[in-house]
Amino acid sequence: MSSFPPSLENLIDRFASLPGIGRKSAQRLAFHVLSLPEGEAEAFSQAILEARESVHTCSVCQNLTDGETCRICADKNRDEKVICVVSDPRDVFAIERSREYKGLYHVLHGVISPISHVGPDDIKIKELVARVADGDVSEVIMATNPDTEGETTAKYISRLIKPFGVTVTRLAYGVPVGASLEFADDATLMRALEGRREI
Amino acid sequence: MSSFPPSLENLIDRFASLPGIGRKSAQRLAFHVLSLPEGEAEAFSQAILEARESVHTCSVCQNLTDGETCRICADKNRDEKVICVVSDPRDVFAIERSREYKGLYHVLHGVISPISHVGPDDIKIKELVARVADGDVSEVIMATNPDTEGETTAKYISRLIKPFGVTVTRLAYGVPVGASLEFADDATLMRALEGRREI
């Protein structure tokens, strides 16, 4: 038995259905929304609708965009010969933050995962193969996550696109910058030793 | 420099403005909303508007409601002679959950707090005094939080309403049920000793 009005209860339920938001947090968020200044709650409500309506995938790289192609694909200063393949749009954001990479991207929207019933046809692999087959791409950097599924996906794609004569590379494994060796796991340390470089 | 489309960036900002939601969580929530099935995101957006439009305070007890009076005030089976005074609508929810209390409530919507510039006129004390002066209330239970501000508010209200001939009581202090004595703080243990009862 609840003592909240149904519309408030409904808002709490909506918040509680979001990932990582428990019942107590959902209550706090719903009460916060009720206490927002005039117009702010309406703007929040509107933001949800607008994001849903205007955001879709870029026709070239499958990254999220509100135009026909995304800002990165549309940018003439980027190196069109290099494609960095990631599993999620957030990974593009992470790599862009480093301001180091000047090529294009390809977002797979997932990784091959037999356990979750995700096969090669369920993610944007066809689109990547088409880009490699069409254009004059010289290098494809596989930047899927360094876990089993990311690794499998990288290997699978690598086999598919190598026949087109492109260089396929993988992000370097090693100890994270700023981390303590003491806390690095065995697999990471092994890869860091394997990948050692002369200084 | 962000690589998200502006409308997605806006939704992330909205989520990040909620209490306890950091930038990373806001990103996760916004992406979740984008991935919701058709209609679900619209329902979320609508839930915000509806809660804002329909929820207001009960004309009697100041609890949140979508009717003229709240369900507790409207319930003829509740004991109208007892009023439990809490600082927040969520406290009503907490006490109702115990299914023990059968009286009515009064929600102050805050506590007296000189540090935060909240004086007696900024919370619903007038409304409480009016209820006590009008009706045949026999007991007022002060259930504000057991901290300095809650304590001050309870004492202040107690002085105001005692002249009307009502009994004013305070929630019992003591060790929480299921807790370990070892971890109880000194103030709580002292209050628990003071309030000891014959068994």
PDB file of C-alpha atoms in Angstrom, chain A residues 9-143:
ATOM      1  CA  GLU A   9       4.006   6.558  -8.200  1.00  0.00           C
ATOM      2  CA  ASN A  10       4.117   6.205 -11.995  1.00  0.00           C
ATOM      3  CA  LEU A  11       7.022   8.660 -12.278  1.00  0.00           C
ATOM      4  CA  ILE A  12       8.901   6.779  -9.533  1.00  0.00           C
ATOM      5  CA  ASP A  13       8.304   3.516 -11.442  1.00  0.00           C
ATOM      6  CA  ARG A  14       9.703   5.080 -14.617  1.00  0.00           C
ATOM      7  CA  PHE A  15      12.860   6.199 -12.873  1.00  0.00           C
ATOM      8  CA  ALA A  16      13.198   2.833 -11.119  1.00  0.00           C
ATOM      9  CA  SER A  17      13.108   1.083 -14.502  1.00  0.00           C
ATOM     10  CA  LEU A  18      16.328   2.835 -15.552  1.00  0.00           C
ATOM     11  CA  PRO A  19      19.561   0.848 -15.201  1.00  0.00           C
ATOM     12  CA  GLY A  20      21.322   1.266 -11.862  1.00  0.00           C
ATOM     13  CA  ILE A  21      18.457   3.212 -10.261  1.00  0.00           C
ATOM     14  CA  GLY A  22      16.920   1.518  -7.205  1.00  0.00           C
ATOM     15  CA  ARG A  23      13.588   2.279  -5.571  1.00  0.00           C
ATOM     16  CA  LYS A  24      15.001   4.807  -3.094  1.00  0.00           C
ATOM     17  CA  SER A  25      16.964   6.695  -5.751  1.00  0.00           C
ATOM     18  CA  ALA A  26      13.910   6.682  -8.014  1.00  0.00           C
ATOM     19  CA  GLN A  27      11.906   8.319  -5.216  1.00  0.00           C
ATOM     20  CA  ARG A  28      14.580  10.956  -4.727  1.00  0.00           C
ATOM     21  CA  LEU A  29      14.714  11.686  -8.464  1.00  0.00           C
ATOM     22  CA  ALA A  30      10.914  11.905  -8.795  1.00  0.00           C
ATOM     23  CA  PHE A  31      10.692  14.301  -5.839  1.00  0.00           C
ATOM     24  CA  HIS A  32      13.480  16.349  -7.347  1.00  0.00           C
ATOM     25  CA  VAL A  33      11.568  16.630 -10.634  1.00  0.00           C
ATOM     26  CA  LEU A  34       8.463  17.774  -8.719  1.00  0.00           C
ATOM     27  CA  SER A  35      10.513  20.459  -7.000  1.00  0.00           C
ATOM     28  CA  LEU A  36      12.093  21.810 -10.219  1.00  0.00           C
ATOM     29  CA  PRO A  37      11.391  25.453 -11.140  1.00  0.00           C
ATOM     30  CA  GLU A  38       8.565  26.158 -13.601  1.00  0.00           C
ATOM     31  CA  GLY A  39       9.526  25.051 -17.107  1.00  0.00           C
ATOM     32  CA  GLU A  40      12.465  22.865 -16.065  1.00  0.00           C
ATOM     33  CA  ALA A  41      10.420  19.677 -15.741  1.00  0.00           C
ATOM     34  CA  GLU A  42       8.738  20.435 -19.073  1.00  0.00           C
ATOM     35  CA  ALA A  43      12.190  20.895 -20.626  1.00  0.00           C
ATOM     36  CA  PHE A  44      13.272  17.537 -19.227  1.00  0.00           C
ATOM     37  CA  SER A  45      10.171  15.880 -20.635  1.00  0.00           C
ATOM     38  CA  GLN A  46      10.806  17.557 -23.982  1.00  0.00           C
ATOM     39  CA  ALA A  47      14.489  16.534 -23.996  1.00  0.00           C
ATOM     40  CA  ILE A  48      13.475  12.874 -23.887  1.00  0.00           C
ATOM     41  CA  LEU A  49      11.121  13.249 -26.846  1.00  0.00           C
ATOM     42  CA  GLU A  50      13.574  15.282 -28.893  1.00  0.00           C
ATOM     43  CA  ALA A  51      16.480  12.932 -28.345  1.00  0.00           C
ATOM     44  CA  ARG A  52      14.277  10.016 -29.359  1.00  0.00           C
ATOM     45  CA  GLU A  53      12.967  11.754 -32.448  1.00  0.00           C
ATOM     46  CA  SER A  54      16.132  13.318 -33.808  1.00  0.00           C
ATOM     47  CA  VAL A  55      18.858  10.832 -32.922  1.00  0.00           C
ATOM     48  CA  HIS A  56      19.545   7.987 -35.351  1.00  0.00           C
ATOM     49  CA  THR A  57      22.605   6.268 -36.764  1.00  0.00           C
ATOM     50  CA  CYS A  58      24.969   7.883 -39.273  1.00  0.00           C
ATOM     51  CA  SER A  59      24.518   6.368 -42.732  1.00  0.00           C
ATOM     52  CA  VAL A  60      28.268   5.943 -43.066  1.00  0.00           C
ATOM     53  CA  CYS A  61      29.780   4.982 -39.701  1.00  0.00           C
ATOM     54  CA  GLN A  62      26.626   4.008 -37.719  1.00  0.00           C
ATOM     55  CA  ASN A  63      27.548   6.418 -34.913  1.00  0.00           C
ATOM     56  CA  LEU A  64      24.641   8.339 -33.363  1.00  0.00           C
ATOM     57  CA  THR A  65      23.801  11.606 -35.090  1.00  0.00           C
ATOM     58  CA  ASP A  66      20.938  13.973 -35.770  1.00  0.00           C
ATOM     59  CA  GLY A  67      22.004  14.708 -39.353  1.00  0.00           C
ATOM     60  CA  GLU A  68      22.297  12.504 -42.429  1.00  0.00           C
ATOM     61  CA  THR A  69      25.940  11.753 -41.641  1.00  0.00           C
ATOM     62  CA  CYS A  70      27.646  12.373 -38.317  1.00  0.00           C
ATOM     63  CA  ARG A  71      29.941  15.315 -37.610  1.00  0.00           C
ATOM     64  CA  ILE A  72      33.034  13.150 -37.761  1.00  0.00           C
ATOM     65  CA  CYS A  73      32.197  11.616 -41.156  1.00  0.00           C
ATOM     66  CA  ALA A  74      31.279  15.098 -42.452  1.00  0.00           C
ATOM     67  CA  ASP A  75      34.573  16.615 -41.278  1.00  0.00           C
ATOM     68  CA  LYS A  76      36.863  17.015 -44.298  1.00  0.00           C
ATOM     69  CA  ASN A  77      39.949  17.283 -42.064  1.00  0.00           C
ATOM     70  CA  ARG A  78      39.700  13.667 -40.898  1.00  0.00           C
ATOM     71  CA  ASP A  79      41.810  10.971 -42.483  1.00  0.00           C
ATOM     72  CA  GLU A  80      39.395   8.845 -44.546  1.00  0.00           C
ATOM     73  CA  LYS A  81      41.963   6.107 -45.021  1.00  0.00           C
ATOM     74  CA  VAL A  82      41.785   4.965 -41.390  1.00  0.00           C
ATOM     75  CA  ILE A  83      38.708   3.451 -39.710  1.00  0.00           C
ATOM     76  CA  CYS A  84      38.572   2.743 -35.983  1.00  0.00           C
ATOM     77  CA  VAL A  85      36.015   0.019 -35.167  1.00  0.00           C
ATOM     78  CA  VAL A  86      34.268   0.265 -31.769  1.00  0.00           C
ATOM     79  CA  SER A  87      31.330  -1.611 -30.274  1.00  0.00           C
ATOM     80  CA  ASP A  88      29.442   1.339 -28.772  1.00  0.00           C
ATOM     81  CA  PRO A  89      28.876   5.067 -29.538  1.00  0.00           C
ATOM     82  CA  ARG A  90      30.260   5.873 -26.081  1.00  0.00           C
ATOM     83  CA  ASP A  91      33.597   4.422 -27.170  1.00  0.00           C
ATOM     84  CA  VAL A  92      33.751   7.050 -29.931  1.00  0.00           C
ATOM     85  CA  PHE A  93      33.251   9.670 -27.244  1.00  0.00           C
ATOM     86  CA  ALA A  94      36.059   8.153 -25.144  1.00  0.00           C
ATOM     87  CA  ILE A  95      38.542   8.028 -28.035  1.00  0.00           C
ATOM     88  CA  GLU A  96      37.602  11.550 -29.226  1.00  0.00           C
ATOM     89  CA  ARG A  97      38.338  12.822 -25.727  1.00  0.00           C
ATOM     90  CA  SER A  98      41.983  11.838 -26.164  1.00  0.00           C
ATOM     91  CA  ARG A  99      42.168  14.237 -29.179  1.00  0.00           C
ATOM     92  CA  GLU A 100      44.783  11.943 -30.625  1.00  0.00           C
ATOM     93  CA  TYR A 101      42.885  10.099 -33.325  1.00  0.00           C
ATOM     94  CA  LYS A 102      42.222  11.816 -36.657  1.00  0.00           C
ATOM     95  CA  GLY A 103      40.648   9.016 -38.703  1.00  0.00           C
ATOM     96  CA  LEU A 104      37.018   7.899 -39.026  1.00  0.00           C
ATOM     97  CA  TYR A 105      34.998   5.419 -36.969  1.00  0.00           C
ATOM     98  CA  HIS A 106      32.707   2.479 -37.425  1.00  0.00           C
ATOM     99  CA  VAL A 107      30.271   1.653 -34.616  1.00  0.00           C
ATOM    100  CA  LEU A 108      29.220  -2.006 -34.472  1.00  0.00           C
ATOM    101  CA  HIS A 109      26.424  -1.511 -31.886  1.00  0.00           C
ATOM    102  CA  GLY A 110      27.362  -4.690 -30.092  1.00  0.00           C
ATOM    103  CA  VAL A 111      29.824  -7.560 -30.200  1.00  0.00           C
ATOM    104  CA  ILE A 112      29.475 -11.167 -31.330  1.00  0.00           C
ATOM    105  CA  SER A 113      28.284 -13.069 -28.276  1.00  0.00           C
ATOM    106  CA  PRO A 114      26.904 -16.601 -28.638  1.00  0.00           C
ATOM    107  CA  ILE A 115      25.809 -16.576 -24.961  1.00  0.00           C
ATOM    108  CA  SER A 116      23.566 -13.539 -25.565  1.00  0.00           C
ATOM    109  CA  HIS A 117      22.496 -14.886 -28.989  1.00  0.00           C
ATOM    110  CA  VAL A 118      24.208 -12.054 -30.856  1.00  0.00           C
ATOM    111  CA  GLY A 119      25.615 -13.288 -34.164  1.00  0.00           C
ATOM    112  CA  PRO A 120      27.647 -11.447 -36.840  1.00  0.00           C
ATOM    113  CA  ASP A 121      24.441 -10.456 -38.658  1.00  0.00           C
ATOM    114  CA  ASP A 122      23.014  -8.730 -35.566  1.00  0.00           C
ATOM    115  CA  ILE A 123      25.698  -6.049 -35.484  1.00  0.00           C
ATOM    116  CA  LYS A 124      26.920  -3.619 -38.147  1.00  0.00           C
ATOM    117  CA  ILE A 125      29.591  -5.825 -39.709  1.00  0.00           C
ATOM    118  CA  LYS A 126      28.071  -5.897 -43.233  1.00  0.00           C
ATOM    119  CA  GLU A 127      28.216  -2.084 -43.305  1.00  0.00           C
ATOM    120  CA  LEU A 128      31.896  -2.126 -42.334  1.00  0.00           C
ATOM    121  CA  VAL A 129      32.773  -4.682 -44.992  1.00  0.00           C
ATOM    122  CA  ALA A 130      30.949  -2.540 -47.573  1.00  0.00           C
ATOM    123  CA  ARG A 131      32.972   0.531 -46.549  1.00  0.00           C
ATOM    124  CA  VAL A 132      36.245  -1.375 -46.802  1.00  0.00           C
ATOM    125  CA  ALA A 133      35.237  -2.892 -50.164  1.00  0.00           C
ATOM    126  CA  ASP A 134      34.090   0.467 -51.581  1.00  0.00           C
ATOM    127  CA  GLY A 135      36.596   3.043 -50.451  1.00  0.00           C
ATOM    128  CA  ASP A 136      40.335   3.403 -50.378  1.00  0.00           C
ATOM    129  CA  VAL A 137      40.779   2.412 -46.745  1.00  0.00           C
ATOM    130  CA  SER A 138      44.346   1.574 -45.812  1.00  0.00           C
ATOM    131  CA  GLU A 139      44.013   0.658 -42.125  1.00  0.00           C
ATOM    132  CA  VAL A 140      41.255  -0.658 -39.849  1.00  0.00           C
ATOM    133  CA  ILE A 141      41.958  -0.350 -36.122  1.00  0.00           C
ATOM    134  CA  MET A 142      39.981  -2.874 -34.059  1.00  0.00           C
ATOM    135  CA  ALA A 143      39.113  -1.043 -30.837  1.00  0.00           C
TER     136      ALA A 143
END
